[in-house]
C-alpha cells in the first residue's frame, strides 16, 4: 500500500494518526526536488528518513519522472505488471491542469477554544434549541470541530495580521505599530500583512502565536502537461 502523507489529503490524516513522516518531493513548479523535504506531523524538519533523491530523477517534470521511474524499475527486473486503474484526479477550473496536493505552510484559527463557550452556553441553558433534538447535532459538530484554515492560495483575499522581519521571524498583532511596541520599535519589517501560503517559501510561524501555523496539504496547480 502507498501512503504519501505530504501529497494526498486522506494519506495526510492517516499519517497524523500514526505519526508517519511527511515527505515532500515536489517543487511548486511540479518538478522533482533535488532533495526531499522531510517533516514530522507537527511540521518540524525531521531526519528520520533520508532526503536523498536519485540524481536521474532530480529536476524532472512530474509526468516525465513517472515514466522514468517505471523504466528504472523495469530495467532492474522488478516490474511485474502495468494495468489501468480508475482514479479521481482534481483539475483546476481556471487552467484545466492536474492539481497536485502538497505540503505547505497555512494559517489556522484554533476552533476548539471558540467552540468551548458555545457548547457551555447550550449545556447551562443560556441558549436553547427548538426543537430540542437539534442539540445532539450541535454538540456532535462542536465537540468534533476542526481548526479553521484562514489562509488562501491567491494573492488577493483575506489579509492576515502577520509581519516578517529580514531574518524570517514572524510577528502577529492588530497593527504594525502594536507589533513594534510589543517587540522592538527598530524592527525592519519588509513583508507586511499578507500570508502568501502555497507559493514560495514563507517563514514557518511559531506555536506560541495567537494564530499558529502548521503544514498541511494544499491543492497547488503545477504543470500544464496532461496526466
mmCIF file of C-alpha atoms in Angstrom:
data_model
loop_
_atom_site.group_PDB
_atom_site.id
_atom_site.type_symbol
_atom_site.label_atom_id
_atom_site.label_comp_id
_atom_site.label_asym_id
_atom_site.label_seq_id
_atom_site.Cartn_x
_atom_site.Cartn_y
_atom_site.Cartn_z
ATOM 1 C CA UNK A 1 0.000 0.000 0.000
ATOM 2 C CA UNK A 2 1.179 3.509 -0.870
ATOM 3 C CA UNK A 3 0.934 6.123 1.870
ATOM 4 C CA UNK A 4 2.080 9.622 0.892
ATOM 5 C CA UNK A 5 1.032 11.996 3.701
ATOM 6 C CA UNK A 6 2.601 15.042 2.019
ATOM 7 C CA UNK A 7 0.779 14.538 -1.299
ATOM 8 C CA UNK A 8 -2.703 13.241 -0.510
ATOM 9 C CA UNK A 9 -5.432 14.549 1.809
ATOM 10 C CA UNK A 10 -6.562 11.129 3.035
ATOM 11 C CA UNK A 11 -2.982 9.928 3.469
ATOM 12 C CA UNK A 12 -2.229 13.084 5.439
ATOM 13 C CA UNK A 13 -4.865 12.167 8.026
ATOM 14 C CA UNK A 14 -3.547 8.580 8.176
ATOM 15 C CA UNK A 15 -0.038 9.947 8.645
ATOM 16 C CA UNK A 16 -1.128 12.194 11.504
ATOM 17 C CA UNK A 17 -2.912 9.350 13.297
ATOM 18 C CA UNK A 18 0.069 7.011 13.008
ATOM 19 C CA UNK A 19 2.856 9.595 13.411
ATOM 20 C CA UNK A 20 4.260 8.947 9.928
ATOM 21 C CA UNK A 21 6.872 11.282 8.419
ATOM 22 C CA UNK A 22 5.671 13.814 5.851
ATOM 23 C CA UNK A 23 7.921 13.639 2.772
ATOM 24 C CA UNK A 24 7.575 16.309 0.082
ATOM 25 C CA UNK A 25 9.279 15.512 -3.231
ATOM 26 C CA UNK A 26 7.816 18.268 -5.440
ATOM 27 C CA UNK A 27 8.701 21.877 -6.134
ATOM 28 C CA UNK A 28 5.987 24.483 -6.661
ATOM 29 C CA UNK A 29 6.501 24.048 -10.414
ATOM 30 C CA UNK A 30 5.648 20.353 -10.226
ATOM 31 C CA UNK A 31 9.226 19.164 -10.700
ATOM 32 C CA UNK A 32 11.068 16.595 -8.604
ATOM 33 C CA UNK A 33 13.186 18.242 -5.930
ATOM 34 C CA UNK A 34 16.952 17.737 -5.705
ATOM 35 C CA UNK A 35 16.399 16.511 -2.151
ATOM 36 C CA UNK A 36 13.172 15.701 -0.347
ATOM 37 C CA UNK A 37 11.735 17.766 2.489
ATOM 38 C CA UNK A 38 11.046 15.516 5.484
ATOM 39 C CA UNK A 39 8.841 16.720 8.352
ATOM 40 C CA UNK A 40 7.210 15.203 11.401
ATOM 41 C CA UNK A 41 3.461 15.503 11.996
ATOM 42 C CA UNK A 42 3.952 18.910 13.661
ATOM 43 C CA UNK A 43 5.710 20.398 10.655
ATOM 44 C CA UNK A 44 9.205 20.286 12.141
ATOM 45 C CA UNK A 45 12.118 19.157 9.981
ATOM 46 C CA UNK A 46 12.995 15.521 10.605
ATOM 47 C CA UNK A 47 15.926 13.237 9.820
ATOM 48 C CA UNK A 48 14.004 10.005 10.435
ATOM 49 C CA UNK A 49 14.279 9.285 6.695
ATOM 50 C CA UNK A 50 16.966 10.168 4.185
ATOM 51 C CA UNK A 51 16.131 13.126 1.970
ATOM 52 C CA UNK A 52 18.203 11.734 -0.919
ATOM 53 C CA UNK A 53 16.555 11.523 -4.342
ATOM 54 C CA UNK A 54 18.350 9.597 -7.138
ATOM 55 C CA UNK A 55 20.173 12.005 -9.443
ATOM 56 C CA UNK A 56 18.456 10.670 -12.584
ATOM 57 C CA UNK A 57 15.073 11.829 -11.260
ATOM 58 C CA UNK A 58 16.066 15.212 -9.864
ATOM 59 C CA UNK A 59 14.533 18.268 -11.583
ATOM 60 C CA UNK A 60 12.366 16.101 -13.840
ATOM 61 C CA UNK A 61 8.844 17.329 -14.566
ATOM 62 C CA UNK A 62 6.392 15.180 -12.603
ATOM 63 C CA UNK A 63 4.905 13.275 -15.569
ATOM 64 C CA UNK A 64 8.342 12.672 -17.075
ATOM 65 C CA UNK A 65 9.516 11.454 -13.669
ATOM 66 C CA UNK A 66 6.734 8.872 -13.521
ATOM 67 C CA UNK A 67 7.828 7.373 -16.838
ATOM 68 C CA UNK A 68 11.495 7.455 -15.812
ATOM 69 C CA UNK A 69 10.755 5.652 -12.538
ATOM 70 C CA UNK A 70 8.770 2.930 -14.314
ATOM 71 C CA UNK A 71 11.621 2.488 -16.810
ATOM 72 C CA UNK A 72 14.171 2.268 -13.983
ATOM 73 C CA UNK A 73 12.138 -0.352 -12.121
ATOM 74 C CA UNK A 74 11.706 -2.321 -15.359
ATOM 75 C CA UNK A 75 15.443 -2.167 -16.063
ATOM 76 C CA UNK A 76 16.080 -3.737 -12.651
ATOM 77 C CA UNK A 77 13.738 -6.593 -13.495
ATOM 78 C CA UNK A 78 11.337 -5.622 -10.699
ATOM 79 C CA UNK A 79 8.327 -4.615 -12.783
ATOM 80 C CA UNK A 80 5.555 -7.205 -12.603
ATOM 81 C CA UNK A 81 2.633 -5.562 -14.349
ATOM 82 C CA UNK A 82 1.174 -2.298 -15.594
ATOM 83 C CA UNK A 83 -2.616 -2.110 -15.742
ATOM 84 C CA UNK A 84 -5.253 0.661 -15.929
ATOM 85 C CA UNK A 85 -6.625 1.939 -12.642
ATOM 86 C CA UNK A 86 -9.563 4.322 -12.208
ATOM 87 C CA UNK A 87 -8.604 7.277 -10.051
ATOM 88 C CA UNK A 88 -10.312 10.571 -9.324
ATOM 89 C CA UNK A 89 -7.873 13.357 -10.205
ATOM 90 C CA UNK A 90 -8.652 17.026 -9.437
ATOM 91 C CA UNK A 91 -8.265 19.586 -12.221
ATOM 92 C CA UNK A 92 -8.020 23.348 -11.867
ATOM 93 C CA UNK A 93 -11.192 25.119 -13.029
ATOM 94 C CA UNK A 94 -9.206 28.015 -14.496
ATOM 95 C CA UNK A 95 -6.294 26.400 -16.297
ATOM 96 C CA UNK A 96 -7.679 22.882 -16.676
ATOM 97 C CA UNK A 97 -4.446 21.355 -15.360
ATOM 98 C CA UNK A 98 -3.986 18.476 -12.942
ATOM 99 C CA UNK A 99 -3.718 19.692 -9.356
ATOM 100 C CA UNK A 100 -1.159 18.132 -7.020
ATOM 101 C CA UNK A 101 -1.763 18.207 -3.257
ATOM 102 C CA UNK A 102 1.460 19.095 -1.465
ATOM 103 C CA UNK A 103 2.631 20.218 1.949
ATOM 104 C CA UNK A 104 2.616 23.979 2.562
ATOM 105 C CA UNK A 105 2.510 26.410 5.479
ATOM 106 C CA UNK A 106 -1.019 27.523 6.379
ATOM 107 C CA UNK A 107 -2.594 29.803 8.982
ATOM 108 C CA UNK A 108 -5.281 28.399 11.279
ATOM 109 C CA UNK A 109 -7.636 29.766 13.899
ATOM 110 C CA UNK A 110 -7.908 27.388 16.857
ATOM 111 C CA UNK A 111 -11.571 26.435 16.744
ATOM 112 C CA UNK A 112 -11.738 24.411 19.973
ATOM 113 C CA UNK A 113 -11.282 27.496 22.173
ATOM 114 C CA UNK A 114 -14.158 29.171 20.304
ATOM 115 C CA UNK A 115 -16.389 26.097 20.478
ATOM 116 C CA UNK A 116 -15.963 25.522 24.233
ATOM 117 C CA UNK A 117 -18.033 28.524 25.477
ATOM 118 C CA UNK A 118 -20.580 27.900 22.707
ATOM 119 C CA UNK A 119 -21.095 24.337 23.964
ATOM 120 C CA UNK A 120 -21.272 25.501 27.587
ATOM 121 C CA UNK A 121 -23.952 28.070 26.696
ATOM 122 C CA UNK A 122 -26.243 25.288 25.478
ATOM 123 C CA UNK A 123 -25.361 22.951 28.336
ATOM 124 C CA UNK A 124 -26.258 25.541 31.001
ATOM 125 C CA UNK A 125 -29.465 26.602 29.248
ATOM 126 C CA UNK A 126 -28.369 30.086 28.176
ATOM 127 C CA UNK A 127 -29.129 29.060 24.606
ATOM 128 C CA UNK A 128 -31.939 26.627 23.807
ATOM 129 C CA UNK A 129 -32.728 24.707 20.639
ATOM 130 C CA UNK A 130 -36.262 24.381 19.323
ATOM 131 C CA UNK A 131 -36.907 21.574 18.657
ATOM 132 C CA UNK A 132 -34.584 20.239 21.351
ATOM 133 C CA UNK A 133 -33.491 17.244 19.272
ATOM 134 C CA UNK A 134 -31.125 19.504 17.314
ATOM 135 C CA UNK A 135 -28.933 19.832 20.393
ATOM 136 C CA UNK A 136 -27.360 16.463 19.649
ATOM 137 C CA UNK A 137 -26.414 17.528 16.128
ATOM 138 C CA UNK A 138 -24.986 20.766 17.502
ATOM 139 C CA UNK A 139 -22.933 19.013 20.187
ATOM 140 C CA UNK A 140 -21.664 16.463 17.675
ATOM 141 C CA UNK A 141 -20.339 19.169 15.384
ATOM 142 C CA UNK A 142 -18.979 21.476 18.057
ATOM 143 C CA UNK A 143 -17.200 18.755 20.038
ATOM 144 C CA UNK A 144 -15.516 17.380 16.933
ATOM 145 C CA UNK A 145 -14.723 20.771 15.441
ATOM 146 C CA UNK A 146 -11.624 21.195 13.287
ATOM 147 C CA UNK A 147 -9.309 24.196 13.218
ATOM 148 C CA UNK A 148 -10.302 26.818 10.654
ATOM 149 C CA UNK A 149 -7.832 27.424 7.818
ATOM 150 C CA UNK A 150 -7.918 31.136 7.015
ATOM 151 C CA UNK A 151 -5.025 31.355 4.553
ATOM 152 C CA UNK A 152 -5.613 31.374 0.814
ATOM 153 C CA UNK A 153 -3.550 30.297 -2.188
ATOM 154 C CA UNK A 154 -4.089 33.552 -4.082
ATOM 155 C CA UNK A 155 -2.531 36.999 -3.970
ATOM 156 C CA UNK A 156 -5.879 38.585 -3.207
ATOM 157 C CA UNK A 157 -8.249 37.666 -0.388
ATOM 158 C CA UNK A 158 -8.150 37.992 3.386
ATOM 159 C CA UNK A 159 -5.178 39.746 4.909
ATOM 160 C CA UNK A 160 -3.627 38.049 7.928
ATOM 161 C CA UNK A 161 -2.140 40.411 10.563
ATOM 162 C CA UNK A 162 1.374 38.977 10.390
ATOM 163 C CA UNK A 163 4.645 40.782 9.755
ATOM 164 C CA UNK A 164 8.025 39.215 8.879
ATOM 165 C CA UNK A 165 11.481 40.643 9.509
ATOM 166 C CA UNK A 166 14.599 40.126 7.386
ATOM 167 C CA UNK A 167 15.541 37.027 9.402
ATOM 168 C CA UNK A 168 12.231 35.318 8.693
ATOM 169 C CA UNK A 169 10.776 35.789 12.193
ATOM 170 C CA UNK A 170 7.024 36.297 12.310
ATOM 171 C CA UNK A 171 5.109 38.811 14.436
ATOM 172 C CA UNK A 172 1.337 38.887 14.919
ATOM 173 C CA UNK A 173 -0.631 41.945 16.047
ATOM 174 C CA UNK A 174 -3.612 44.118 15.212
ATOM 175 C CA UNK A 175 -1.388 46.796 13.633
ATOM 176 C CA UNK A 176 2.267 47.264 12.698
ATOM 177 C CA UNK A 177 2.510 49.856 15.482
ATOM 178 C CA UNK A 178 1.326 47.290 18.028
ATOM 179 C CA UNK A 179 3.855 44.758 16.730
ATOM 180 C CA UNK A 180 6.677 47.259 17.151
ATOM 181 C CA UNK A 181 5.555 48.300 20.647
ATOM 182 C CA UNK A 182 5.391 44.699 21.857
ATOM 183 C CA UNK A 183 8.672 43.646 20.271
ATOM 184 C CA UNK A 184 11.219 46.161 19.019
ATOM 185 C CA UNK A 185 10.462 49.637 17.601
ATOM 186 C CA UNK A 186 13.544 49.359 15.365
ATOM 187 C CA UNK A 187 12.370 46.170 13.635
ATOM 188 C CA UNK A 188 12.837 46.042 9.883
ATOM 189 C CA UNK A 189 9.564 44.641 8.579
ATOM 190 C CA UNK A 190 9.749 44.457 4.774
ATOM 191 C CA UNK A 191 6.923 41.931 4.480
ATOM 192 C CA UNK A 192 3.701 43.159 5.999
ATOM 193 C CA UNK A 193 0.266 41.812 6.365
ATOM 194 C CA UNK A 194 -0.282 39.197 3.654
ATOM 195 C CA UNK A 195 0.249 35.479 4.015
ATOM 196 C CA UNK A 196 1.046 34.086 0.582
ATOM 197 C CA UNK A 197 0.658 30.467 1.601
ATOM 198 C CA UNK A 198 1.047 27.878 -1.107
ATOM 199 C CA UNK A 199 3.583 29.803 -3.187
ATOM 200 C CA UNK A 200 7.241 30.469 -2.470
ATOM 201 C CA UNK A 201 8.772 29.651 0.894
ATOM 202 C CA UNK A 202 7.211 31.884 3.570
ATOM 203 C CA UNK A 203 8.633 31.630 7.098
ATOM 204 C CA UNK A 204 7.110 28.997 9.349
ATOM 205 C CA UNK A 205 5.262 30.555 12.276
ATOM 206 C CA UNK A 206 5.854 29.523 15.864
ATOM 207 C CA UNK A 207 3.401 27.602 18.046
ATOM 208 C CA UNK A 208 3.077 30.395 20.608
ATOM 209 C CA UNK A 209 1.416 32.789 18.168
ATOM 210 C CA UNK A 210 -2.327 33.525 18.504
ATOM 211 C CA UNK A 211 -2.906 32.141 15.012
ATOM 212 C CA UNK A 212 -0.437 29.270 14.897
ATOM 213 C CA UNK A 213 0.741 27.967 11.540
ATOM 214 C CA UNK A 214 1.197 24.364 10.565
ATOM 215 C CA UNK A 215 1.975 22.366 7.496
ATOM 216 C CA UNK A 216 -0.995 20.845 5.722
ATOM 217 C CA UNK A 217 -1.552 19.573 2.193
ATOM 218 C CA UNK A 218 -2.840 22.203 -0.191
ATOM 219 C CA UNK A 219 -4.059 21.905 -3.753
ATOM 220 C CA UNK A 220 -1.292 23.510 -5.808
ATOM 221 C CA UNK A 221 -1.501 23.892 -9.589
ATOM 222 C CA UNK A 222 1.793 22.929 -11.114
ATOM 223 C CA UNK A 223 2.091 21.799 -14.721
ATOM 224 C CA UNK A 224 0.161 22.370 -17.924
ATOM 225 C CA UNK A 225 1.004 18.927 -19.277
ATOM 226 C CA UNK A 226 -1.699 16.230 -19.385
ATOM 227 C CA UNK A 227 -1.769 13.379 -16.897
#
